Coordinates of C-alpha atoms and ligand atoms in Angstrom, one line a residue:
M1 CA 84.5 57.7 -110.6
A2 CA 81.6 57.9 -108.2
L3 CA 81.0 61.4 -107.0
A4 CA 80.2 61.6 -103.3
Y5 CA 76.7 63.1 -103.0
N6 CA 77.9 65.6 -100.4
S7 CA 81.0 66.7 -102.3
L8 CA 80.9 70.0 -104.2
A9 CA 80.7 68.0 -107.4
G10 CA 77.9 65.9 -106.1
R11 CA 76.0 68.9 -104.9
D12 CA 76.5 70.6 -108.2
I13 CA 75.1 67.5 -110.1
A14 CA 72.2 67.3 -107.7
T15 CA 71.1 70.9 -108.1
H16 CA 72.7 72.9 -110.9
I17 CA 71.9 73.0 -114.6
H18 CA 74.8 74.0 -116.8
P19 CA 74.4 75.9 -120.0
Q20 CA 76.2 74.6 -123.2
T21 CA 76.6 71.3 -121.5
N22 CA 75.5 67.7 -122.2
L23 CA 73.5 67.4 -119.0
R24 CA 73.5 63.6 -118.8
L25 CA 77.2 63.5 -119.4
H26 CA 77.5 66.1 -116.6
E27 CA 75.8 63.7 -114.2
E28 CA 78.6 61.3 -114.9
V29 CA 81.6 63.5 -115.0
G30 CA 80.6 66.4 -112.8
P31 CA 82.0 69.9 -112.8
L32 CA 85.5 71.5 -112.7
V33 CA 84.9 73.6 -109.6
V34 CA 87.1 76.7 -109.8
S35 CA 87.8 78.3 -106.4
R36 CA 90.1 81.3 -107.1
G37 CA 92.2 83.1 -109.6
E38 CA 95.8 84.2 -109.8
G39 CA 96.8 86.3 -112.8
I40 CA 96.2 84.2 -115.9
H41 CA 95.7 81.1 -113.7
V42 CA 92.7 79.7 -111.9
V43 CA 92.9 77.2 -109.0
D44 CA 90.4 74.4 -108.8
S45 CA 88.8 73.0 -105.6
D46 CA 91.5 70.3 -105.5
G47 CA 94.2 72.9 -105.5
N48 CA 95.3 72.4 -109.1
R49 CA 96.6 75.6 -110.8
L50 CA 95.6 75.9 -114.4
I51 CA 96.3 78.5 -117.1
E52 CA 92.9 79.9 -118.2
G53 CA 93.8 79.9 -121.9
M54 CA 90.3 81.0 -122.8
A55 CA 90.1 83.9 -120.3
G56 CA 86.9 82.3 -119.2
L57 CA 84.7 82.8 -122.1
W58 CA 87.0 85.2 -124.1
C59 CA 86.3 87.8 -121.4
A60 CA 88.7 88.0 -118.4
S61 CA 91.2 90.1 -120.3
L62 CA 93.0 91.4 -117.2
G63 CA 93.2 88.0 -115.5
F64 CA 91.7 86.8 -112.3
D65 CA 93.1 88.8 -109.4
N66 CA 93.1 92.5 -110.5
A67 CA 92.9 94.4 -107.2
R68 CA 91.9 97.7 -108.8
L69 CA 88.8 96.2 -110.4
A70 CA 87.8 94.6 -107.1
S71 CA 88.3 97.9 -105.3
A72 CA 86.3 99.9 -107.9
A73 CA 83.4 97.5 -107.4
Y74 CA 83.7 97.7 -103.6
R75 CA 83.9 101.5 -103.5
Q76 CA 80.9 101.8 -105.8
L77 CA 78.9 99.2 -103.8
Q78 CA 79.5 101.3 -100.7
Q79 CA 78.7 104.6 -102.3
L80 CA 75.7 103.7 -104.4
P81 CA 75.0 100.0 -105.1
Y82 CA 72.1 100.6 -107.5
Q83 CA 70.5 103.3 -109.5
Q84 CA 68.3 103.0 -112.6
T85 CA 68.7 104.8 -115.8
F86 CA 65.0 104.8 -116.8
A87 CA 63.0 107.9 -117.1
H88 CA 65.7 110.6 -116.9
R89 CA 67.6 109.0 -113.9
S90 CA 71.4 108.5 -114.2
N91 CA 74.5 107.9 -112.1
E92 CA 78.0 109.2 -112.2
P93 CA 79.8 106.0 -113.3
A94 CA 77.4 105.4 -116.2
I95 CA 77.9 109.0 -117.4
E96 CA 81.7 108.8 -117.2
L97 CA 81.7 105.4 -118.8
A98 CA 79.6 106.6 -121.7
E99 CA 82.0 109.4 -122.3
L100 CA 85.2 107.3 -122.1
L101 CA 83.7 104.5 -124.2
L102 CA 82.6 106.9 -126.9
A103 CA 86.1 108.6 -126.8
R104 CA 87.6 105.1 -127.6
A105 CA 84.8 104.0 -130.0
P106 CA 85.0 103.1 -133.6
E107 CA 84.6 106.2 -135.8
G108 CA 81.2 107.6 -136.1
M109 CA 79.6 106.4 -132.8
S110 CA 77.8 109.1 -131.0
K111 CA 75.7 107.6 -128.2
V112 CA 75.7 104.6 -125.9
L113 CA 73.0 102.4 -124.4
F114 CA 73.9 99.9 -121.6
Q115 CA 72.7 96.4 -120.8
S116 CA 74.1 93.5 -118.8
S117 CA 75.1 90.9 -121.4
G118 CA 76.2 90.5 -124.9
S119 CA 73.0 88.7 -125.9
E120 CA 71.0 91.7 -124.5
A121 CA 73.2 94.1 -126.5
V122 CA 72.6 92.1 -129.7
D123 CA 68.8 91.9 -128.9
T124 CA 68.7 95.6 -128.3
A125 CA 70.6 96.4 -131.5
M126 CA 68.1 94.2 -133.5
K127 CA 65.2 96.1 -131.9
L128 CA 66.9 99.4 -132.8
V129 CA 67.2 98.3 -136.4
W130 CA 63.4 97.8 -136.5
Y131 CA 62.7 101.0 -134.6
Y132 CA 64.9 103.0 -137.0
H133 CA 63.4 101.6 -140.1
E134 CA 59.8 102.0 -138.8
A135 CA 60.7 105.6 -138.0
I136 CA 62.0 106.5 -141.5
G137 CA 58.8 105.0 -143.0
K138 CA 60.3 101.7 -144.1
P139 CA 58.7 99.3 -141.6
E140 CA 59.0 96.4 -144.0
K141 CA 62.8 96.6 -143.7
R142 CA 62.8 94.0 -140.9
K143 CA 64.8 91.0 -142.0
I144 CA 68.2 90.7 -140.5
I145 CA 71.2 88.8 -142.0
G146 CA 73.7 87.0 -139.8
R147 CA 76.1 84.3 -141.0
I148 CA 76.6 80.6 -140.8
K149 CA 78.8 79.8 -137.8
A150 CA 78.4 83.3 -136.3
Y151 CA 77.7 83.5 -132.5
H152 CA 75.6 86.4 -131.2
G153 CA 74.1 85.1 -128.0
T154 CA 71.4 83.0 -126.5
T155 CA 68.2 85.1 -126.2
I156 CA 65.5 84.2 -128.7
A157 CA 66.5 86.8 -131.2
S158 CA 70.3 86.6 -130.7
A159 CA 70.2 82.8 -130.8
S160 CA 68.2 83.1 -134.1
L161 CA 70.9 85.4 -135.5
T162 CA 73.6 82.9 -134.4
G163 CA 74.4 80.5 -137.2
L164 CA 75.2 77.4 -135.2
P165 CA 72.7 74.5 -135.5
N166 CA 73.0 73.6 -131.8
M167 CA 71.6 77.0 -130.8
H168 CA 68.5 76.4 -132.9
R169 CA 67.8 72.7 -132.4
G170 CA 64.9 71.9 -130.1
Y171 CA 63.7 75.5 -130.0
G172 CA 62.1 75.9 -133.4
L173 CA 64.6 78.7 -134.2
P174 CA 65.6 80.7 -136.0
L175 CA 62.7 83.1 -135.9
P176 CA 61.2 84.0 -139.3
G177 CA 63.0 86.9 -140.9
I178 CA 66.5 86.0 -139.8
L179 CA 68.7 84.9 -142.7
H180 CA 72.2 83.4 -142.7
A181 CA 74.8 84.3 -145.3
A182 CA 77.8 82.1 -146.0
C183 CA 80.6 81.7 -143.5
P184 CA 83.7 83.5 -144.7
H185 CA 86.0 80.5 -143.9
H186 CA 88.5 80.2 -146.7
Y187 CA 89.9 76.8 -145.6
R188 CA 86.4 75.2 -145.7
G189 CA 84.5 77.4 -148.1
A190 CA 86.8 78.3 -150.9
A191 CA 86.7 76.3 -154.2
P192 CA 90.0 74.5 -155.1
G193 CA 92.6 77.1 -156.1
E194 CA 90.3 80.1 -155.2
S195 CA 92.3 83.0 -153.7
E196 CA 91.2 84.8 -150.6
Q197 CA 90.3 87.8 -152.7
D198 CA 88.3 85.7 -155.2
F199 CA 86.5 83.9 -152.4
A200 CA 85.6 87.3 -150.9
T201 CA 84.3 88.5 -154.3
R202 CA 82.2 85.4 -154.6
L203 CA 80.8 85.8 -151.0
A204 CA 79.8 89.4 -151.8
A205 CA 78.1 88.2 -155.0
E206 CA 76.2 85.5 -153.1
L207 CA 75.2 88.0 -150.5
E208 CA 73.8 90.3 -153.2
A209 CA 71.9 87.4 -154.8
M210 CA 70.4 86.6 -151.4
I211 CA 69.4 90.3 -150.9
L212 CA 67.8 90.5 -154.3
A213 CA 66.0 87.2 -153.9
E214 CA 64.5 88.3 -150.6
G215 CA 63.8 91.9 -151.8
P216 CA 66.2 94.6 -150.6
E217 CA 63.2 96.6 -149.3
T218 CA 62.7 93.9 -146.7
I219 CA 66.3 93.7 -145.3
G220 CA 67.1 95.9 -142.4
A221 CA 70.6 95.0 -141.2
F222 CA 73.6 92.8 -141.4
F223 CA 75.3 91.7 -138.2
A224 CA 78.8 90.4 -138.1
E225 CA 81.6 89.6 -135.6
P226 CA 84.7 91.2 -137.1
V227 CA 86.5 87.9 -136.5
M228 CA 84.1 85.0 -135.6
G229 CA 84.9 83.6 -132.2
T230 CA 82.7 80.8 -131.1
G231 CA 82.4 79.6 -134.7
G232 CA 86.1 78.6 -134.4
V233 CA 88.2 81.8 -134.7
I234 CA 87.4 82.5 -138.3
V235 CA 89.4 85.4 -139.7
P236 CA 87.7 86.8 -142.8
P237 CA 89.5 86.5 -146.1
E238 CA 91.3 89.6 -147.6
T239 CA 89.0 92.3 -148.9
Y240 CA 85.9 90.5 -147.4
F241 CA 84.4 93.4 -145.5
E242 CA 85.2 96.0 -148.2
K243 CA 83.2 94.0 -150.7
I244 CA 80.4 92.9 -148.4
Q245 CA 79.9 96.4 -147.1
A246 CA 79.7 97.9 -150.7
V247 CA 76.8 95.5 -151.3
L248 CA 75.1 96.4 -148.0
R249 CA 75.4 100.2 -148.6
K250 CA 74.0 99.8 -152.1
Y251 CA 70.7 98.5 -150.6
D252 CA 70.6 100.8 -147.5
I253 CA 71.2 97.9 -145.1
L254 CA 72.6 98.8 -141.7
I255 CA 75.9 97.3 -140.6
V256 CA 76.2 96.2 -137.0
A257 CA 79.6 95.1 -135.7
D258 CA 79.3 92.6 -132.9
E259 CA 82.4 93.4 -130.9
V260 CA 81.5 91.3 -127.9
I261 CA 84.7 89.2 -128.2
C262 CA 86.8 91.3 -130.5
G263 CA 86.5 94.7 -128.7
F264 CA 89.1 96.0 -126.3
G265 CA 92.3 94.8 -127.9
R266 CA 91.7 91.1 -128.6
T267 CA 92.6 91.3 -132.3
G268 CA 95.5 93.7 -131.9
N269 CA 93.5 96.9 -132.4
Y270 CA 91.2 98.5 -129.9
W271 CA 88.3 97.2 -132.0
G272 CA 88.0 94.2 -134.3
S273 CA 86.3 96.5 -136.8
Q274 CA 89.6 98.4 -137.2
T275 CA 91.4 95.1 -137.8
V276 CA 89.1 93.9 -140.6
G277 CA 88.0 97.3 -142.1
M278 CA 84.4 97.4 -140.9
A279 CA 82.6 100.7 -140.9
P280 CA 79.5 100.0 -138.7
D281 CA 76.4 102.0 -138.0
M282 CA 76.1 100.3 -134.6
V283 CA 78.5 98.4 -132.3
T284 CA 77.7 95.9 -129.6
C285 CA 80.3 95.2 -126.9
A286 CA 80.5 93.4 -123.6
K287 CA 83.0 90.9 -122.0
G288 CA 86.3 92.9 -122.2
L289 CA 84.3 96.1 -121.4
S290 CA 84.6 95.2 -117.7
A291 CA 87.3 92.5 -118.2
A292 CA 84.4 90.2 -117.0
Y293 CA 84.5 91.5 -113.4
F294 CA 80.9 92.6 -113.6
P295 CA 78.2 91.8 -116.2
I296 CA 77.8 94.9 -118.4
S297 CA 77.3 95.4 -122.2
A298 CA 76.8 98.4 -124.5
V299 CA 75.3 99.3 -127.8
M300 CA 76.9 102.3 -129.5
L301 CA 75.2 104.0 -132.5
S302 CA 75.9 106.6 -135.1
D303 CA 74.4 110.1 -134.9
R304 CA 72.3 109.4 -138.0
L305 CA 70.5 106.5 -136.1
Y306 CA 70.3 108.4 -132.8
Q307 CA 68.6 111.4 -134.3
V308 CA 65.9 109.3 -136.0
I309 CA 65.4 107.2 -132.9
A310 CA 65.3 110.2 -130.5
D311 CA 62.6 111.9 -132.7
R312 CA 60.6 108.7 -132.7
T313 CA 60.7 108.5 -128.9
A314 CA 59.4 112.0 -128.7
F315 CA 56.6 111.1 -131.1
F316 CA 55.6 108.0 -129.1
G317 CA 56.1 109.8 -125.8
G318 CA 58.9 107.5 -124.6
F319 CA 61.5 104.9 -125.6
G320 CA 59.8 101.5 -125.0
H321 CA 62.9 99.6 -124.1
G322 CA 65.2 99.1 -121.1
Y323 CA 66.6 96.7 -118.5
T324 CA 66.5 97.1 -114.7
Y325 CA 70.3 96.7 -114.6
G326 CA 71.2 98.8 -117.7
G327 CA 73.8 101.3 -116.7
H328 CA 74.2 99.6 -113.3
P329 CA 76.6 101.9 -111.3
V330 CA 78.8 99.0 -110.1
G331 CA 79.2 97.6 -113.6
A332 CA 79.9 101.0 -114.9
A333 CA 82.5 101.8 -112.2
V334 CA 84.2 98.5 -112.9
A335 CA 84.2 99.0 -116.7
L336 CA 85.5 102.5 -116.3
E337 CA 88.4 101.2 -114.3
A338 CA 89.0 98.5 -116.8
L339 CA 89.1 101.0 -119.7
R340 CA 91.5 103.2 -117.6
I341 CA 93.8 100.2 -117.0
Y342 CA 93.8 99.3 -120.7
D343 CA 95.0 102.8 -121.4
E344 CA 97.6 102.8 -118.7
I345 CA 99.1 99.4 -119.6
H346 CA 98.8 100.2 -123.3
I347 CA 96.9 97.0 -123.8
V348 CA 96.8 97.2 -127.6
D349 CA 100.6 97.6 -127.8
H350 CA 101.0 94.7 -125.4
V351 CA 98.8 92.5 -127.5
R352 CA 100.7 93.4 -130.7
E353 CA 104.0 92.6 -128.9
V354 CA 103.0 89.1 -127.7
A355 CA 100.5 88.0 -130.3
P356 CA 103.1 86.9 -132.9
L357 CA 104.4 84.4 -130.3
L358 CA 101.0 82.8 -130.1
Q359 CA 100.3 83.0 -133.8
D360 CA 103.7 81.7 -134.8
G361 CA 103.4 78.9 -132.3
F362 CA 100.0 77.9 -133.6
A363 CA 101.2 78.1 -137.2
R364 CA 104.0 75.7 -136.2
L365 CA 101.5 73.3 -134.6
G366 CA 99.6 73.5 -137.9
R367 CA 102.2 71.1 -139.3
H368 CA 101.2 68.5 -136.7
P369 CA 99.6 65.4 -138.3
L370 CA 96.3 66.0 -136.4
V371 CA 95.9 69.6 -137.6
G372 CA 94.2 70.6 -140.8
E373 CA 94.4 74.3 -140.2
A374 CA 95.9 76.7 -137.7
R375 CA 94.5 80.1 -137.7
G376 CA 94.0 83.3 -135.7
I377 CA 94.8 86.9 -135.2
G378 CA 95.9 88.9 -132.2
L379 CA 95.3 86.9 -129.0
M380 CA 92.8 84.5 -130.5
A381 CA 93.8 81.3 -132.2
A382 CA 92.5 77.9 -133.2
L383 CA 93.6 74.5 -134.4
E384 CA 91.1 72.5 -136.6
F385 CA 91.7 68.7 -136.4
V386 CA 91.3 66.6 -139.5
A387 CA 91.5 62.9 -140.2
D388 CA 93.3 63.6 -143.5
K389 CA 95.3 66.7 -144.2
E390 CA 95.0 66.3 -148.0
T391 CA 91.3 65.9 -148.3
K392 CA 90.5 67.9 -145.1
A393 CA 88.1 65.0 -144.1
A394 CA 86.9 65.5 -140.5
F395 CA 87.2 62.9 -137.8
P396 CA 83.9 61.0 -137.0
P397 CA 82.4 63.1 -134.2
E398 CA 82.3 60.0 -131.8
R399 CA 86.1 60.1 -131.7
K400 CA 85.8 63.4 -129.9
V401 CA 89.3 64.4 -131.0
G402 CA 88.8 68.1 -129.9
A403 CA 87.6 67.1 -126.4
R404 CA 90.4 64.6 -126.0
V405 CA 93.1 67.1 -126.8
A406 CA 91.4 69.6 -124.4
D407 CA 91.4 66.9 -121.7
A408 CA 95.1 66.0 -122.4
L409 CA 95.9 69.7 -122.1
R410 CA 94.0 70.1 -118.9
R411 CA 96.1 67.3 -117.4
R412 CA 99.1 69.4 -118.3
G413 CA 97.7 72.5 -116.6
V414 CA 96.1 74.4 -119.4
L415 CA 92.4 75.1 -120.1
L416 CA 91.5 75.6 -123.7
R417 CA 88.0 75.0 -125.3
A418 CA 87.1 72.4 -127.8
L419 CA 84.3 73.5 -130.1
G420 CA 83.8 70.2 -131.9
D421 CA 87.1 69.3 -133.5
T422 CA 88.4 72.9 -133.3
L423 CA 90.4 73.9 -130.3
V424 CA 90.3 77.6 -129.5
C425 CA 92.6 79.7 -127.4
A426 CA 92.0 83.3 -126.3
P427 CA 94.1 83.9 -123.1
P428 CA 93.8 86.9 -120.9
L429 CA 95.3 89.8 -122.8
I430 CA 97.9 90.4 -120.0
I431 CA 99.6 87.1 -120.8
T432 CA 103.4 87.2 -121.0
P433 CA 105.7 85.5 -123.5
E434 CA 106.4 82.9 -120.8
G435 CA 102.6 82.2 -120.4
I436 CA 102.3 81.7 -124.2
A437 CA 105.3 79.4 -124.3
T438 CA 103.8 77.2 -121.5
I439 CA 100.5 76.9 -123.4
L440 CA 102.4 75.9 -126.6
T441 CA 104.6 73.3 -124.9
A442 CA 101.6 71.7 -123.2
L443 CA 99.6 71.8 -126.4
E444 CA 102.2 70.1 -128.5
A445 CA 102.5 67.3 -125.9
A446 CA 98.7 67.0 -125.8
L447 CA 98.5 66.7 -129.6
D448 CA 101.3 64.1 -129.6
E449 CA 99.4 62.1 -126.9
V450 CA 96.1 62.1 -128.7
H451 CA 97.8 61.4 -132.1
A452 CA 99.5 58.4 -130.7
E453 CA 96.2 57.0 -129.3
I454 CA 94.5 57.6 -132.6
S455 CA 97.2 56.0 -134.6
A456 CA 97.1 53.0 -132.3
A457 CA 93.4 52.7 -132.8
G458 CA 93.9 52.2 -136.5
P459 CA 92.6 54.1 -139.6
V460 CA 89.5 56.2 -139.5
S461 CA 86.8 54.4 -141.4
Ligands
PLP501 N1 78.1 88.2 -129.3 C1 79.3 87.5 -129.4 C2 80.2 87.8 -130.6 C3 79.7 86.6 -128.4 O1 80.8 85.9 -128.6 C4 78.8 86.4 -127.4 C5 79.2 85.4 -126.3 O2 80.1 84.7 -126.4 C6 77.6 87.1 -127.3 C7 77.3 88.0 -128.3 C8 76.6 86.9 -126.2 O3 77.1 87.4 -125.0 P1 76.6 86.9 -123.6 O4 77.0 85.5 -123.4 O5 77.2 87.9 -122.6 O6 75.1 87.0 -123.6

């Protein structure tokens, strides 16, 4: 299809570089231009109404037309559109948000530092790990452990910590001193017959071996998403964090929970850490913090870390860190309203009520001939497509099975995201049982369509 140069799509192709996109393919296929939102739906520039089954990028938890969030932004823009938080300056929404966030925070968090994005929060947390260890006289404790398939962002440091090859290729990343432990994916990583608990025991032993090989005195922190999102919705095996954390504590390695996706109800608790039994020293969050209506992120830290860091800033005569838009009053006002709405609509109870419909539906689709594994928790779920259910053999990437299912689904009015041959779903948290049923019906039909095409094309060689 030729795209008229003066159409929206043509103008986009002519001028606009898209992240996480094959730019040459984009020149051929153009963008999906989204014009407006209605609840869990978005409407494209041709007027098609689509369920946003990914809440954007796992973030628009209150849907796309929340009037209260819009009003909170407008009111704050009129009253005070900008105020910095450097050098003893503050603003009312940032103060109120810090209080409310800490009141809802995982146990042990005592202070909060604001940024604009998840990547900046992760970057900040990495810097705080170094700052803390330098302050307690262990400056060599600098290495940071992430995990294969983890996603932590796109800045140089957070992309290094990410364990996805596509985020490293072409950039000479990861940076030195960033290590990646094994991915806790039982379906792909467990030995034949290995139980979840035994798999977790082995991963903890492997982590300890890595720490000992590197030298525990050189390792500063371990960062983990409670449930991996962009890696394909990977729920850790039973007892994983209990065993991993015992190893980390033994060697004085800080634990950072990256709650950028899992925070604010996604997994069926307010925090993913609560769902998987993490006891972090620091927490990063973003996305659901403002329900994506304004870019804002936060790092929360324990009092033990805060006291050391505060003393060090006094010693240096200042805290050499900060972003122009950290604690932005409009972002803070929107986030404050989002947190109040979560309380008022009992968002966690709602997720617990509707999540079984999504999880049971995905589990049922796990029996489809295309699907090797259906997995998920709360309102995040995934289907991993395989050429052979017995051997778990993947499809050749050129068959683009994930992308084809996503396309077939889009033609049926639902947007989900294909991450290779894993299709992920993380709808706005306000989704109703009817919304979930619509996604599942469309998904089943899309799977049947692609399966029929693949069967007609003959066996996978
Ligand atoms: N951490 C996690 C767990 C994420 O999923 C993401 C983004 O998806 C990030 C960090 C980075 O957030 P941002 O894209 O806002 O920089």
